[in-house]
Amino acid sequence: MKIKVRYFGQIKEITGKSDEYLVEQFETVQSLKSFLKKRYPELNALNFKIAQDNKIDEDSSHLHGTLIDLLPPFSGG
Amino acid sequence: MKIKVRYFGQIKEITGKSDEYLVEQFETVQSLKSFLKKRYPELNALNFKIAQDNKIDEDSSHLHGTLIDLLPPFSGG
Amino acid sequence: MKQKIKNIFVEGAIPPSKIAASIAHHQEKTKIGAHNIFLGQVRADQIEGKTVSAIEYSAQTEIANQVCHEIREATFSKYDLSCMHIYHSLGKVKAGEICFFVFVSSAHRKPVFDSLAELVNDIKEKLPIFGKEVFEDQSHQWKVNQ
Amino acid sequence: MKQKIKNIFVEGAIPPSKIAASIAHHQEKTKIGAHNIFLGQVRADQIEGKTVSAIEYSAQTEIANQVCHEIREATFSKYDLSCMHIYHSLGKVKAGEICFFVFVSSAHRKPVFDSLAELVNDIKEKLPIFGKEVFEDQSHQWKVNQ
């Protein structure tokens, strides 16, 4: 299963792209996070959340989504 | 000492005038209030405050002002 | 420096355009991060089958402006505010129109939230302003604040 | 009836005229007695000798609108409000301009005061919106909410 990963705000700046496709398999949100932190080491310095199919999810959740968003700290308002 | 008494809002409606002059002498705010309640019995049904020379004063205060205002319940906003 | 006592009263309803102009006026004050505005609007209350069509406001303006000045100074001492603007209508304000406008600004949101409700409550409680509720049939009653 | 999910986002700064139009729009709602408005304004903060000239906002708009919808529904359940309007900028908003507009109305003042601060805090905390503070020399940093 191919997943589309989108990068927002500061994370888009760190990865240098707004999205990419991954073909690797991940058990949990946490394992995808670890994978991406290895690929983009600057992510280690940042707290970020992951959304699956437009729902923000816990790190411990099973990874089931095909659209994954990386969301840096919220700073609206 | 002649004092000018001004009537506001609902009190102006009760007295039928916006102001009048009194020549009687009053010891305290309370004694002026009692005098006016006798003259205008409808004032008995109303809580009102008195200001002397543009300062709201306690009933127990000495009556010293020459400009007296009768202020019905406040209802701004 | 002692602040001059401001006149909070305006004749008739406060138009939305005046509120917009007041907001726009703050765009040069670039230390401000948060504005909080309270607006009082005249309600068409139904009382014993009759509907309020307008409120006619009168006031002992000299005392009202003086007391408002004291409230303003106390609020500036207590909260970290950049700006504060207060306006109240005199005369006739129709149902649906704005009769009361309180506007506070600060660098951050906490002081504006903390101060605005207190300011509005104080003004309603302490200023000698009198509202006469006029019904559609031109009869009236005197407004009582809850 | 299930409410439709509204889009809170507008491109660029929120002009004072839009706020005035929104206020004016409520003058036909004559059961309303109290409005409370929060406005977020971009500050020209000084950071290490550089001055913020604008904030560029981006967002995961689908999640932001969904979460805002849930906050809106929860607030309507909790407080006796007549109306609620929420707008947030996307893209560039210059220092001194308005980027965030939250507007609640009710028959009386207590519900508007109680709900507005909570609503603003929830939106800032829970909506995936990202602010990039651009300095006058075109360098930038990512905004962090306090």
Tab-separated table of C-alpha atoms in Angstrom:
chain	number	residue	atom	x	y	z
A	1	MET	CA	0.000	0.000	0.000
A	2	LYS	CA	1.431	3.327	-1.103
A	3	ILE	CA	0.854	6.291	1.204
A	4	LYS	CA	0.947	9.984	0.384
A	5	VAL	CA	2.705	12.070	3.025
A	6	ARG	CA	2.143	15.845	3.102
A	7	TYR	CA	4.334	18.363	4.912
A	8	PHE	CA	3.047	21.594	6.443
A	9	GLY	CA	4.579	24.842	7.666
A	10	GLN	CA	8.038	24.464	9.133
A	11	ILE	CA	8.109	20.750	8.225
A	12	LYS	CA	7.665	21.567	4.548
A	13	GLU	CA	10.720	23.786	4.913
A	14	ILE	CA	12.712	20.976	6.597
A	15	THR	CA	11.826	18.334	4.000
A	16	GLY	CA	12.107	20.741	1.080
A	17	LYS	CA	8.906	19.441	-0.475
A	18	SER	CA	5.157	19.695	0.133
A	19	ASP	CA	4.492	15.956	-0.276
A	20	GLU	CA	5.925	12.616	-1.313
A	21	TYR	CA	4.825	8.986	-1.672
A	22	LEU	CA	6.173	6.214	0.558
A	23	VAL	CA	5.992	2.520	-0.283
A	24	GLU	CA	7.396	1.265	3.038
A	25	GLN	CA	5.034	-0.432	5.480
A	26	PHE	CA	4.528	0.981	9.007
A	27	GLU	CA	2.799	-0.626	11.957
A	28	THR	CA	1.994	2.524	13.926
A	29	VAL	CA	2.023	6.296	13.661
A	30	GLN	CA	5.113	6.175	15.873
A	31	SER	CA	7.025	3.910	13.477
A	32	LEU	CA	6.308	6.247	10.544
A	33	LYS	CA	7.500	9.154	12.709
A	34	SER	CA	10.753	7.338	13.488
A	35	PHE	CA	11.305	6.557	9.816
A	36	LEU	CA	10.827	10.206	8.833
A	37	LYS	CA	13.050	11.474	11.650
A	38	LYS	CA	15.856	9.339	10.243
A	39	ARG	CA	15.289	10.646	6.743
A	40	TYR	CA	14.941	14.262	7.929
A	41	PRO	CA	17.035	14.580	11.130
A	42	GLU	CA	15.882	18.161	11.761
A	43	LEU	CA	12.459	16.733	12.642
A	44	ASN	CA	13.989	15.478	15.890
A	45	ALA	CA	14.094	19.053	17.180
A	46	LEU	CA	10.383	19.537	16.577
A	47	ASN	CA	7.174	18.374	18.208
A	48	PHE	CA	4.815	17.356	15.478
A	49	LYS	CA	1.497	15.596	15.114
A	50	ILE	CA	0.329	13.172	12.469
A	51	ALA	CA	-3.078	13.085	10.808
A	52	GLN	CA	-4.374	10.044	8.946
A	53	ASP	CA	-7.025	10.666	6.302
A	54	ASN	CA	-7.753	14.108	7.778
A	55	LYS	CA	-7.935	13.051	11.425
A	56	ILE	CA	-5.199	13.843	13.947
A	57	ASP	CA	-4.097	10.589	15.570
A	58	GLU	CA	-2.116	9.325	18.568
A	59	ASP	CA	1.444	8.042	18.151
A	60	SER	CA	0.352	4.621	19.387
A	61	SER	CA	-2.397	4.265	16.748
A	62	HIS	CA	-2.245	1.665	14.015
A	63	LEU	CA	-1.155	3.224	10.717
A	64	HIS	CA	-4.029	2.686	8.318
A	65	GLY	CA	-4.346	5.919	6.358
A	66	THR	CA	-3.377	6.522	2.741
A	67	LEU	CA	-3.133	10.294	3.235
A	68	ILE	CA	-0.750	11.240	6.036
A	69	ASP	CA	-0.122	14.834	7.173
A	70	LEU	CA	2.795	16.033	9.287
A	71	LEU	CA	1.646	18.987	11.373
A	72	PRO	CA	4.169	21.180	13.206
A	73	PRO	CA	3.155	23.157	16.351
A	74	PHE	CA	-0.072	25.117	15.807
A	75	SER	CA	0.297	28.884	15.845
A	76	GLY	CA	-2.920	30.366	14.526
A	77	GLY	CA	-4.607	33.497	15.803
B	1	MET	CA	-29.430	78.976	50.988
B	2	LYS	CA	-31.457	78.145	47.922
B	3	ILE	CA	-30.769	74.785	46.269
B	4	LYS	CA	-31.477	73.686	42.737
B	5	VAL	CA	-32.907	70.158	42.490
B	6	ARG	CA	-32.812	68.341	39.148
B	7	TYR	CA	-34.889	65.272	38.251
B	8	PHE	CA	-33.731	62.534	35.885
B	9	GLY	CA	-35.352	59.682	33.954
B	10	GLN	CA	-38.353	58.199	35.676
B	11	ILE	CA	-38.161	60.779	38.491
B	12	LYS	CA	-38.590	63.622	36.009
B	13	GLU	CA	-41.748	61.847	34.897
B	14	ILE	CA	-42.992	61.525	38.525
B	15	THR	CA	-42.344	65.161	39.440
B	16	GLY	CA	-43.512	66.479	36.076
B	17	LYS	CA	-40.554	68.854	35.830
B	18	SER	CA	-36.839	68.670	35.103
B	19	ASP	CA	-35.807	70.920	37.992
B	20	GLU	CA	-36.985	73.269	40.727
B	21	TYR	CA	-35.561	75.483	43.469
B	22	LEU	CA	-36.058	74.744	47.173
B	23	VAL	CA	-35.579	77.286	49.940
B	24	GLU	CA	-36.101	74.862	52.836
B	25	GLN	CA	-33.107	73.848	54.949
B	26	PHE	CA	-32.054	70.181	55.218
B	27	GLU	CA	-29.571	68.616	57.593
B	28	THR	CA	-28.775	65.479	55.595
B	29	VAL	CA	-29.329	63.850	52.220
B	30	GLN	CA	-31.868	61.634	53.981
B	31	SER	CA	-33.919	64.573	55.237
B	32	LEU	CA	-34.121	66.058	51.738
B	33	LYS	CA	-35.191	62.631	50.448
B	34	SER	CA	-37.980	62.434	53.059
B	35	PHE	CA	-39.188	65.934	52.166
B	36	LEU	CA	-39.358	65.060	48.460
B	37	LYS	CA	-41.090	61.736	49.123
B	38	LYS	CA	-43.823	63.653	50.915
B	39	ARG	CA	-44.165	66.119	48.057
B	40	TYR	CA	-44.057	63.361	45.403
B	41	PRO	CA	-45.453	60.176	47.016
B	42	GLU	CA	-44.635	58.046	43.963
B	43	LEU	CA	-40.963	58.384	44.907
B	44	ASN	CA	-41.635	55.994	47.798
B	45	ALA	CA	-41.895	53.136	45.301
B	46	LEU	CA	-38.484	53.869	43.829
B	47	ASN	CA	-34.892	53.418	44.916
B	48	PHE	CA	-33.055	56.579	44.049
B	49	LYS	CA	-29.679	58.170	44.730
B	50	ILE	CA	-28.801	61.761	45.354
B	51	ALA	CA	-25.821	63.644	43.981
B	52	GLN	CA	-24.565	66.887	45.488
B	53	ASP	CA	-22.615	69.191	43.181
B	54	ASN	CA	-22.014	66.340	40.726
B	55	LYS	CA	-20.970	63.721	43.282
B	56	ILE	CA	-23.186	60.828	44.323
B	57	ASP	CA	-23.543	60.870	48.106
B	58	GLU	CA	-24.673	58.654	50.977
B	59	ASP	CA	-28.063	59.200	52.646
B	60	SER	CA	-26.315	59.933	55.946
B	61	SER	CA	-24.154	62.719	54.478
B	62	HIS	CA	-24.534	66.335	55.481
B	63	LEU	CA	-26.477	68.296	52.873
B	64	HIS	CA	-24.108	70.988	51.633
B	65	GLY	CA	-24.619	71.128	47.861
B	66	THR	CA	-26.360	73.844	45.895
B	67	LEU	CA	-26.964	71.555	42.914
B	68	ILE	CA	-28.833	68.386	43.863
B	69	ASP	CA	-29.643	65.580	41.415
B	70	LEU	CA	-32.188	62.809	41.939
B	71	LEU	CA	-31.012	59.701	40.098
B	72	PRO	CA	-33.369	56.743	39.557
B	73	PRO	CA	-31.966	53.181	39.086
B	74	PHE	CA	-29.194	53.109	36.486
B	75	SER	CA	-29.994	51.190	33.323
B	76	GLY	CA	-27.335	51.979	30.755
B	77	GLY	CA	-25.833	49.558	28.290
C	1	MET	CA	0.172	63.200	33.359
C	2	LYS	CA	-3.411	63.516	34.424
C	3	GLN	CA	-5.766	62.279	31.714
C	4	LYS	CA	-8.487	64.604	30.521
C	5	ILE	CA	-12.032	63.439	31.255
C	6	LYS	CA	-13.505	62.149	27.996
C	7	ASN	CA	-17.106	62.477	26.870
C	8	ILE	CA	-18.416	58.971	26.261
C	9	PHE	CA	-21.809	60.104	24.936
C	10	VAL	CA	-22.880	60.166	21.321
C	11	GLU	CA	-26.257	61.274	19.980
C	12	GLY	CA	-28.354	58.354	18.719
C	13	ALA	CA	-27.255	54.872	17.648
C	14	ILE	CA	-23.602	53.924	17.136
C	15	PRO	CA	-23.239	52.978	13.445
C	16	PRO	CA	-21.168	49.893	12.467
C	17	SER	CA	-19.056	52.223	10.310
C	18	LYS	CA	-17.893	54.039	13.455
C	19	ILE	CA	-16.779	50.711	14.922
C	20	ALA	CA	-14.901	49.866	11.705
C	21	ALA	CA	-13.224	53.288	11.725
C	22	SER	CA	-12.166	52.741	15.338
C	23	ILE	CA	-10.663	49.321	14.484
C	24	ALA	CA	-8.888	50.726	11.395
C	25	HIS	CA	-7.427	53.515	13.523
C	26	HIS	CA	-5.499	50.883	15.512
C	27	GLN	CA	-3.681	49.400	12.537
C	28	GLU	CA	-0.793	51.809	13.060
C	29	LYS	CA	-0.404	50.586	16.648
C	30	THR	CA	1.702	47.559	15.791
C	31	LYS	CA	2.413	46.536	19.390
C	32	ILE	CA	-1.224	45.483	19.686
C	33	GLY	CA	-1.957	41.785	19.150
C	34	ALA	CA	-5.468	41.434	20.557
C	35	HIS	CA	-8.649	43.509	20.498
C	36	ASN	CA	-11.838	42.747	22.388
C	37	ILE	CA	-15.060	44.600	21.660
C	38	PHE	CA	-18.376	44.586	23.495
C	39	LEU	CA	-21.474	45.936	21.778
C	40	GLY	CA	-24.832	46.458	23.441
C	41	GLN	CA	-27.754	46.187	21.020
C	42	VAL	CA	-31.331	47.247	21.767
C	43	ARG	CA	-33.591	44.183	21.995
C	44	ALA	CA	-37.179	44.133	20.715
C	45	ASP	CA	-38.323	42.537	23.988
C	46	GLN	CA	-41.928	41.365	24.217
C	47	ILE	CA	-43.532	42.531	27.466
C	48	GLU	CA	-47.183	41.713	28.166
C	49	GLY	CA	-47.966	41.474	24.481
C	50	LYS	CA	-46.207	44.692	23.527
C	51	THR	CA	-42.899	44.934	21.666
C	52	VAL	CA	-40.081	47.350	22.492
C	53	SER	CA	-39.377	49.448	19.388
C	54	ALA	CA	-36.648	51.707	20.813
C	55	ILE	CA	-34.879	52.820	23.972
C	56	GLU	CA	-34.501	56.506	24.746
C	57	TYR	CA	-31.406	57.121	26.832
C	58	SER	CA	-30.793	60.067	29.106
C	59	ALA	CA	-28.020	60.549	31.661
C	60	GLN	CA	-26.498	62.811	34.255
C	61	THR	CA	-23.611	63.186	31.815
C	62	GLU	CA	-21.219	65.101	34.070
C	63	ILE	CA	-21.288	62.397	36.761
C	64	ALA	CA	-21.346	59.581	34.187
C	65	ASN	CA	-18.217	60.881	32.441
C	66	GLN	CA	-16.448	61.422	35.773
C	67	VAL	CA	-17.285	57.935	37.080
C	68	CYS	CA	-16.329	56.407	33.720
C	69	HIS	CA	-13.005	58.242	33.918
C	70	GLU	CA	-12.348	56.681	37.330
C	71	ILE	CA	-13.279	53.205	36.038
C	72	ARG	CA	-10.996	53.743	33.036
C	73	GLU	CA	-8.022	54.786	35.188
C	74	ALA	CA	-8.529	51.867	37.587
C	75	THR	CA	-8.701	49.425	34.669
C	76	PHE	CA	-5.493	50.785	33.116
C	77	SER	CA	-3.753	50.365	36.503
C	78	LYS	CA	-4.978	46.813	36.917
C	79	TYR	CA	-4.517	45.395	33.393
C	80	ASP	CA	-1.781	45.716	30.793
C	81	LEU	CA	-3.837	47.481	28.119
C	82	SER	CA	-2.699	49.610	25.185
C	83	CYS	CA	-6.026	51.277	24.418
C	84	MET	CA	-9.530	51.640	25.771
C	85	HIS	CA	-12.518	53.300	24.084
C	86	ILE	CA	-15.992	53.666	25.557
C	87	TYR	CA	-19.102	55.120	23.896
C	88	HIS	CA	-22.736	55.195	24.970
C	89	SER	CA	-25.766	56.538	23.141
C	90	LEU	CA	-28.040	59.343	24.291
C	91	GLY	CA	-31.509	59.852	22.825
C	92	LYS	CA	-33.412	57.338	20.753
C	93	VAL	CA	-31.865	54.027	19.667
C	94	LYS	CA	-34.122	51.687	17.705
C	95	ALA	CA	-34.350	47.917	18.289
C	96	GLY	CA	-31.461	46.235	16.491
C	97	GLU	CA	-29.199	49.268	16.733
C	98	ILE	CA	-26.053	49.575	18.848
C	99	CYS	CA	-26.233	51.740	22.001
C	100	PHE	CA	-23.004	50.805	23.816
C	101	PHE	CA	-19.475	50.207	22.502
C	102	VAL	CA	-16.503	49.202	24.664
C	103	PHE	CA	-13.182	48.441	22.979
C	104	VAL	CA	-9.941	47.292	24.680
C	105	SER	CA	-6.608	46.389	23.103
C	106	SER	CA	-3.403	44.800	24.352
C	107	ALA	CA	-0.276	43.025	23.106
C	108	HIS	CA	-1.785	39.691	24.212
C	109	ARG	CA	-5.266	38.243	24.621
C	110	LYS	CA	-5.400	37.616	28.374
C	111	PRO	CA	-5.628	41.261	29.511
C	112	VAL	CA	-8.387	42.053	27.014
C	113	PHE	CA	-10.541	39.124	28.119
C	114	ASP	CA	-9.945	39.792	31.815
C	115	SER	CA	-10.683	43.508	31.597
C	116	LEU	CA	-13.608	43.782	29.174
C	117	ALA	CA	-16.329	41.971	31.157
C	118	GLU	CA	-15.346	43.841	34.334
C	119	LEU	CA	-15.399	47.170	32.494
C	120	VAL	CA	-18.826	46.537	30.947
C	121	ASN	CA	-20.294	45.395	34.266
C	122	ASP	CA	-18.852	48.414	36.104
C	123	ILE	CA	-20.172	50.878	33.533
C	124	LYS	CA	-23.666	49.402	33.577
C	125	GLU	CA	-23.721	49.383	37.370
C	126	LYS	CA	-22.103	52.717	38.224
C	127	LEU	CA	-22.981	55.241	35.507
C	128	PRO	CA	-26.180	57.314	35.938
C	129	ILE	CA	-27.705	56.447	32.567
C	130	PHE	CA	-31.446	55.905	32.232
C	131	GLY	CA	-33.199	53.863	29.564
C	132	LYS	CA	-36.841	54.377	28.651
C	133	GLU	CA	-38.231	51.417	26.701
C	134	VAL	CA	-40.701	52.711	24.141
C	135	PHE	CA	-43.239	50.245	22.742
C	136	GLU	CA	-44.657	50.171	19.242
C	137	ASP	CA	-47.874	51.819	20.500
C	138	GLN	CA	-45.761	54.698	21.961
C	139	SER	CA	-46.463	53.665	25.564
C	140	HIS	CA	-43.299	53.099	27.619
C	141	GLN	CA	-41.706	51.614	30.700
C	142	TRP	CA	-38.413	52.295	32.462
C	143	LYS	CA	-35.678	49.789	31.765
C	144	VAL	CA	-34.302	47.793	34.707
C	145	ASN	CA	-30.872	46.172	34.327
C	146	GLN	CA	-30.641	42.540	35.441
D	1	MET	CA	-30.541	19.333	11.769
D	2	LYS	CA	-26.869	18.676	11.206
D	3	GLN	CA	-24.956	21.870	10.536
D	4	LYS	CA	-22.821	22.087	7.404
D	5	ILE	CA	-19.094	22.456	8.004
D	6	LYS	CA	-18.171	26.085	7.314
D	7	ASN	CA	-14.951	27.335	5.778
D	8	ILE	CA	-13.362	29.741	8.253
D	9	PHE	CA	-10.487	30.765	5.975
D	10	VAL	CA	-10.201	33.995	4.037
D	11	GLU	CA	-7.323	35.009	1.773
D	12	GLY	CA	-5.197	37.787	3.268
D	13	ALA	CA	-6.057	40.279	6.011
D	14	ILE	CA	-9.596	40.733	7.364
D	15	PRO	CA	-10.606	44.341	6.568
D	16	PRO	CA	-12.449	46.437	9.214
D	17	SER	CA	-15.228	46.912	6.633
D	18	LYS	CA	-15.918	43.157	6.748
D	19	ILE	CA	-16.293	43.379	10.529
D	20	ALA	CA	-18.672	46.346	10.166
D	21	ALA	CA	-20.717	44.438	7.563
D	22	SER	CA	-20.934	41.477	9.907
D	23	ILE	CA	-22.155	43.697	12.771
D	24	ALA	CA	-24.682	45.457	10.518
D	25	HIS	CA	-25.996	42.087	9.376
D	26	HIS	CA	-27.153	41.422	12.988
D	27	GLN	CA	-29.349	44.496	13.259
D	28	GLU	CA	-32.335	42.503	12.012
D	29	LYS	CA	-31.831	39.965	14.801
D	30	THR	CA	-33.665	41.925	17.441
D	31	LYS	CA	-33.500	39.246	20.133
D	32	ILE	CA	-29.777	39.930	20.427
D	33	GLY	CA	-28.724	42.277	23.234
D	34	ALA	CA	-24.980	41.662	23.452
D	35	HIS	CA	-22.158	41.097	20.972
D	36	ASN	CA	-18.583	40.219	21.856
D	37	ILE	CA	-15.826	40.332	19.237
D	38	PHE	CA	-12.238	39.159	19.431
D	39	LEU	CA	-9.745	40.364	16.835
D	40	GLY	CA	-6.205	39.077	16.453
D	41	GLN	CA	-3.840	41.668	14.978
D	42	VAL	CA	-0.326	40.944	13.664
D	43	ARG	CA	2.286	42.517	15.948
D	44	ALA	CA	5.510	44.097	14.658
D	45	ASP	CA	7.482	42.191	17.313
D	46	GLN	CA	11.173	43.010	17.694
D	47	ILE	CA	13.272	39.842	17.836
D	48	GLU	CA	17.055	40.072	18.101
D	49	GLY	CA	17.091	43.483	16.469
D	50	LYS	CA	14.784	42.502	13.623
D	51	THR	CA	11.169	43.580	13.219
D	52	VAL	CA	8.296	41.353	12.102
D	53	SER	CA	6.723	42.918	9.001
D	54	ALA	CA	4.089	40.238	8.272
D	55	ILE	CA	2.887	36.750	9.138
D	56	GLU	CA	2.237	34.245	6.380
D	57	TYR	CA	-0.421	31.762	7.446
D	58	SER	CA	-0.898	28.279	6.070
D	59	ALA	CA	-3.134	25.496	7.398
D	60	GLN	CA	-4.361	21.970	6.957
D	61	THR	CA	-7.695	23.535	6.102
D	62	GLU	CA	-9.774	20.358	5.987
D	63	ILE	CA	-8.824	19.362	9.538
D	64	ALA	CA	-8.951	22.970	10.759
D	65	ASN	CA	-12.510	23.448	9.483
D	66	GLN	CA	-13.608	20.091	10.912
D	67	VAL	CA	-12.095	20.776	14.353
D	68	CYS	CA	-13.540	24.300	14.323
D	69	HIS	CA	-16.943	22.825	13.521
D	70	GLU	CA	-16.687	20.550	16.576
D	71	ILE	CA	-15.623	23.486	18.790
D	72	ARG	CA	-18.538	25.541	17.414
D	73	GLU	CA	-21.102	22.801	18.117
D	74	ALA	CA	-19.743	22.210	21.634
D	75	THR	CA	-19.892	25.953	22.364
D	76	PHE	CA	-23.492	26.245	21.146
D	77	SER	CA	-24.433	23.317	23.422
D	78	LYS	CA	-22.724	24.833	26.432
D	79	TYR	CA	-23.736	28.505	26.139
D	80	ASP	CA	-26.971	30.271	25.221
D	81	LEU	CA	-25.727	31.973	22.043
D	82	SER	CA	-27.712	33.323	19.089
D	83	CYS	CA	-24.837	33.576	16.601
D	84	MET	CA	-21.195	32.654	16.191
D	85	HIS	CA	-18.854	33.682	13.370
D	86	ILE	CA	-15.224	32.646	13.015
D	87	TYR	CA	-12.735	33.760	10.352
D	88	HIS	CA	-8.988	33.243	10.027
D	89	SER	CA	-6.578	34.531	7.407
D	90	LEU	CA	-4.471	32.456	5.051
D	91	GLY	CA	-1.461	33.887	3.231
D	92	LYS	CA	0.253	37.151	4.066
D	93	VAL	CA	-1.072	39.509	6.728
D	94	LYS	CA	0.998	42.628	7.386
D	95	ALA	CA	1.813	43.983	10.859
D	96	GLY	CA	-1.164	46.012	12.096
D	97	GLU	CA	-3.676	44.051	10.037
D	98	ILE	CA	-6.345	41.675	11.392
D	99	CYS	CA	-5.777	37.919	10.928
D	100	PHE	CA	-8.421	36.423	13.245
D	101	PHE	CA	-12.050	37.411	13.887
D	102	VAL	CA	-14.363	35.662	16.352
D	103	PHE	CA	-17.854	37.089	16.919
D	104	VAL	CA	-20.494	35.790	19.358
D	105	SER	CA	-23.953	37.195	20.107
D	106	SER	CA	-26.611	36.494	22.705
D	107	ALA	CA	-29.681	38.052	24.323
D	108	HIS	CA	-27.579	38.921	27.388
D	109	ARG	CA	-23.950	39.685	28.124
D	110	LYS	CA	-22.955	36.773	30.366
D	111	PRO	CA	-22.959	34.033	27.685
D	112	VAL	CA	-20.897	36.140	25.279
D	113	PHE	CA	-18.212	36.883	27.862
D	114	ASP	CA	-18.104	33.291	29.110
D	115	SER	CA	-17.877	31.741	25.654
D	116	LEU	CA	-15.578	34.057	23.711
D	117	ALA	CA	-12.311	33.560	25.613
D	118	GLU	CA	-12.840	29.802	25.661
D	119	LEU	CA	-13.577	29.761	21.935
D	120	VAL	CA	-10.500	31.824	21.059
D	121	ASN	CA	-8.242	29.695	23.275
D	122	ASP	CA	-9.619	26.453	21.803
D	123	ILE	CA	-9.179	27.621	18.227
D	124	LYS	CA	-5.588	28.740	18.807
D	125	GLU	CA	-4.745	25.488	20.559
D	126	LYS	CA	-6.549	22.925	18.397
D	127	LEU	CA	-6.574	24.146	14.786
D	128	PRO	CA	-3.624	23.151	12.535
D	129	ILE	CA	-2.736	26.671	11.415
D	130	PHE	CA	0.900	27.678	10.971
D	131	GLY	CA	2.295	31.211	11.147
D	132	LYS	CA	5.576	32.190	9.543
D	133	GLU	CA	6.876	35.492	10.912
D	134	VAL	CA	8.578	37.386	8.094
D	135	PHE	CA	11.068	40.092	9.077
D	136	GLU	CA	11.720	43.336	7.247
D	137	ASP	CA	14.915	41.835	5.719
D	138	GLN	CA	12.811	38.914	4.347
D	139	SER	CA	14.353	36.383	6.743
D	140	HIS	CA	11.787	34.525	8.834
D	141	GLN	CA	11.042	32.380	11.862
D	142	TRP	CA	8.130	30.127	12.752
D	143	LYS	CA	5.637	31.619	15.178
D	144	VAL	CA	5.148	29.865	18.521
D	145	ASN	CA	1.947	30.566	20.462
D	146	GLN	CA	2.369	31.366	24.141
